[in-house]
Amino acid sequence: ACVHCRRVGAWTLIGIGARVLDGAEIGEGCIVAAGAVVTPNTKVPDNTLVAGIPAKPLRAVTDKDRAYQREVVTRYVDLARNHVDGKFPPYA
């Protein structure tokens, strides 16, 4: 993803290949779909799923989505910590 925005709220998931452009504000608990392009200065309300080019709100984030978000975000944070801690040696 390429993220140039002003703000990304807590527990928001930005999909692979998404572009979030200058001045955009993404609320808490949102999902920005893979490949979406959030145009400059767009404001995405909390708990909203956006997708498309340009990204448009599709629906509210569901409880099932929230469970998925927490699983994925937690996995990404753990992976980052493992890298920082040197648990993945560089290739020889």
PDB file of C-alpha atoms in Angstrom:
ATOM      1  CA  ALA A   1       0.000   0.000   0.000  1.00  0.00           C
ATOM      2  CA  CYS A   2       1.021   3.598  -0.507  1.00  0.00           C
ATOM      3  CA  VAL A   3      -0.249   5.777   2.331  1.00  0.00           C
ATOM      4  CA  HIS A   4       0.209   9.563   2.109  1.00  0.00           C
ATOM      5  CA  CYS A   5      -2.799  10.562   4.124  1.00  0.00           C
ATOM      6  CA  ARG A   6      -3.269  12.857   7.096  1.00  0.00           C
ATOM      7  CA  ARG A   7      -4.654  10.217   9.466  1.00  0.00           C
ATOM      8  CA  VAL A   8      -5.413   6.494   9.762  1.00  0.00           C
ATOM      9  CA  GLY A   9      -7.582   5.496  12.714  1.00  0.00           C
ATOM     10  CA  ALA A  10      -6.912   2.646  15.113  1.00  0.00           C
ATOM     11  CA  TRP A  11      -7.693  -0.893  13.921  1.00  0.00           C
ATOM     12  CA  THR A  12      -8.055   0.227  10.319  1.00  0.00           C
ATOM     13  CA  LEU A  13      -6.913  -2.277   7.708  1.00  0.00           C
ATOM     14  CA  ILE A  14      -5.489  -0.958   4.434  1.00  0.00           C
ATOM     15  CA  GLY A  15      -5.396  -3.640   1.765  1.00  0.00           C
ATOM     16  CA  ILE A  16      -2.540  -4.682  -0.477  1.00  0.00           C
ATOM     17  CA  GLY A  17      -1.938  -2.266  -3.342  1.00  0.00           C
ATOM     18  CA  ALA A  18      -4.280   0.395  -1.969  1.00  0.00           C
ATOM     19  CA  ARG A  19      -3.406   4.063  -2.424  1.00  0.00           C
ATOM     20  CA  VAL A  20      -4.475   6.567   0.221  1.00  0.00           C
ATOM     21  CA  LEU A  21      -3.561   9.991  -1.103  1.00  0.00           C
ATOM     22  CA  ASP A  22      -2.599  13.347   0.409  1.00  0.00           C
ATOM     23  CA  GLY A  23      -4.910  14.875   2.961  1.00  0.00           C
ATOM     24  CA  ALA A  24      -7.231  11.880   3.239  1.00  0.00           C
ATOM     25  CA  GLU A  25      -8.499  10.938   6.692  1.00  0.00           C
ATOM     26  CA  ILE A  26      -9.445   7.333   7.375  1.00  0.00           C
ATOM     27  CA  GLY A  27     -11.551   6.756  10.484  1.00  0.00           C
ATOM     28  CA  GLU A  28     -11.188   4.083  13.133  1.00  0.00           C
ATOM     29  CA  GLY A  29     -12.066   0.481  12.348  1.00  0.00           C
ATOM     30  CA  CYS A  30     -12.243   1.023   8.586  1.00  0.00           C
ATOM     31  CA  ILE A  31     -11.313  -1.318   5.772  1.00  0.00           C
ATOM     32  CA  VAL A  32      -9.728   0.094   2.624  1.00  0.00           C
ATOM     33  CA  ALA A  33     -10.030  -2.708   0.067  1.00  0.00           C
ATOM     34  CA  ALA A  34      -7.035  -4.038  -1.829  1.00  0.00           C
ATOM     35  CA  GLY A  35      -6.321  -1.881  -4.873  1.00  0.00           C
ATOM     36  CA  ALA A  36      -8.599   0.952  -3.756  1.00  0.00           C
ATOM     37  CA  VAL A  37      -7.593   4.555  -4.447  1.00  0.00           C
ATOM     38  CA  VAL A  38      -8.715   7.003  -1.769  1.00  0.00           C
ATOM     39  CA  THR A  39      -8.504  10.397  -3.458  1.00  0.00           C
ATOM     40  CA  PRO A  40      -6.938  13.483  -1.847  1.00  0.00           C
ATOM     41  CA  ASN A  41      -8.798  15.064   1.090  1.00  0.00           C
ATOM     42  CA  THR A  42     -11.394  12.276   1.290  1.00  0.00           C
ATOM     43  CA  LYS A  43     -12.806  11.682   4.777  1.00  0.00           C
ATOM     44  CA  VAL A  44     -13.842   8.086   5.473  1.00  0.00           C
ATOM     45  CA  PRO A  45     -16.136   7.776   8.512  1.00  0.00           C
ATOM     46  CA  ASP A  46     -15.357   5.305  11.310  1.00  0.00           C
ATOM     47  CA  ASN A  47     -16.248   1.641  10.664  1.00  0.00           C
ATOM     48  CA  THR A  48     -16.694   2.006   6.900  1.00  0.00           C
ATOM     49  CA  LEU A  49     -15.542  -0.325   4.128  1.00  0.00           C
ATOM     50  CA  VAL A  50     -14.384   1.540   1.014  1.00  0.00           C
ATOM     51  CA  ALA A  51     -13.373   0.085  -2.339  1.00  0.00           C
ATOM     52  CA  GLY A  52     -12.862   1.046  -5.958  1.00  0.00           C
ATOM     53  CA  ILE A  53     -11.120   3.657  -8.073  1.00  0.00           C
ATOM     54  CA  PRO A  54     -11.900   6.155  -6.758  1.00  0.00           C
ATOM     55  CA  ALA A  55     -12.746   4.530  -3.420  1.00  0.00           C
ATOM     56  CA  LYS A  56     -16.384   4.847  -2.388  1.00  0.00           C
ATOM     57  CA  PRO A  57     -18.101   3.717   0.811  1.00  0.00           C
ATOM     58  CA  LEU A  58     -19.709   0.302   0.241  1.00  0.00           C
ATOM     59  CA  ARG A  59     -21.119  -0.546   3.657  1.00  0.00           C
ATOM     60  CA  ALA A  60     -20.581  -0.520   7.387  1.00  0.00           C
ATOM     61  CA  VAL A  61     -17.939  -2.840   8.807  1.00  0.00           C
ATOM     62  CA  THR A  62     -19.624  -5.925  10.299  1.00  0.00           C
ATOM     63  CA  ASP A  63     -18.746  -7.901  13.430  1.00  0.00           C
ATOM     64  CA  LYS A  64     -17.301 -10.597  11.162  1.00  0.00           C
ATOM     65  CA  ASP A  65     -15.125  -7.944   9.468  1.00  0.00           C
ATOM     66  CA  ARG A  66     -13.949  -6.692  12.881  1.00  0.00           C
ATOM     67  CA  ALA A  67     -12.857 -10.178  13.911  1.00  0.00           C
ATOM     68  CA  TYR A  68     -10.896 -10.489  10.658  1.00  0.00           C
ATOM     69  CA  GLN A  69      -9.335  -7.041  11.139  1.00  0.00           C
ATOM     70  CA  ARG A  70      -8.131  -7.869  14.635  1.00  0.00           C
ATOM     71  CA  GLU A  71      -6.664 -11.173  13.446  1.00  0.00           C
ATOM     72  CA  VAL A  72      -4.824  -9.609  10.508  1.00  0.00           C
ATOM     73  CA  VAL A  73      -3.635  -6.470  12.313  1.00  0.00           C
ATOM     74  CA  THR A  74      -2.383  -8.527  15.258  1.00  0.00           C
ATOM     75  CA  ARG A  75      -0.543 -10.886  12.886  1.00  0.00           C
ATOM     76  CA  TYR A  76       1.106  -7.942  11.073  1.00  0.00           C
ATOM     77  CA  VAL A  77       2.198  -6.327  14.353  1.00  0.00           C
ATOM     78  CA  ASP A  78       3.634  -9.630  15.599  1.00  0.00           C
ATOM     79  CA  LEU A  79       5.478 -10.128  12.316  1.00  0.00           C
ATOM     80  CA  ALA A  80       6.966  -6.624  12.521  1.00  0.00           C
ATOM     81  CA  ARG A  81       8.099  -7.252  16.114  1.00  0.00           C
ATOM     82  CA  ASN A  82       9.738 -10.510  15.063  1.00  0.00           C
ATOM     83  CA  HIS A  83      11.645  -8.706  12.321  1.00  0.00           C
ATOM     84  CA  VAL A  84      12.801  -6.003  14.743  1.00  0.00           C
ATOM     85  CA  ASP A  85      13.888  -8.673  17.212  1.00  0.00           C
ATOM     86  CA  GLY A  86      16.041 -10.340  14.518  1.00  0.00           C
ATOM     87  CA  LYS A  87      14.044 -13.560  14.361  1.00  0.00           C
ATOM     88  CA  PHE A  88      14.353 -13.617  10.578  1.00  0.00           C
ATOM     89  CA  PRO A  89      18.030 -13.620   9.617  1.00  0.00           C
ATOM     90  CA  PRO A  90      18.982 -12.026   6.292  1.00  0.00           C
ATOM     91  CA  TYR A  91      19.453 -14.290   3.308  1.00  0.00           C
ATOM     92  CA  ALA A  92      23.020 -15.442   2.769  1.00  0.00           C
TER      93      ALA A  92
END
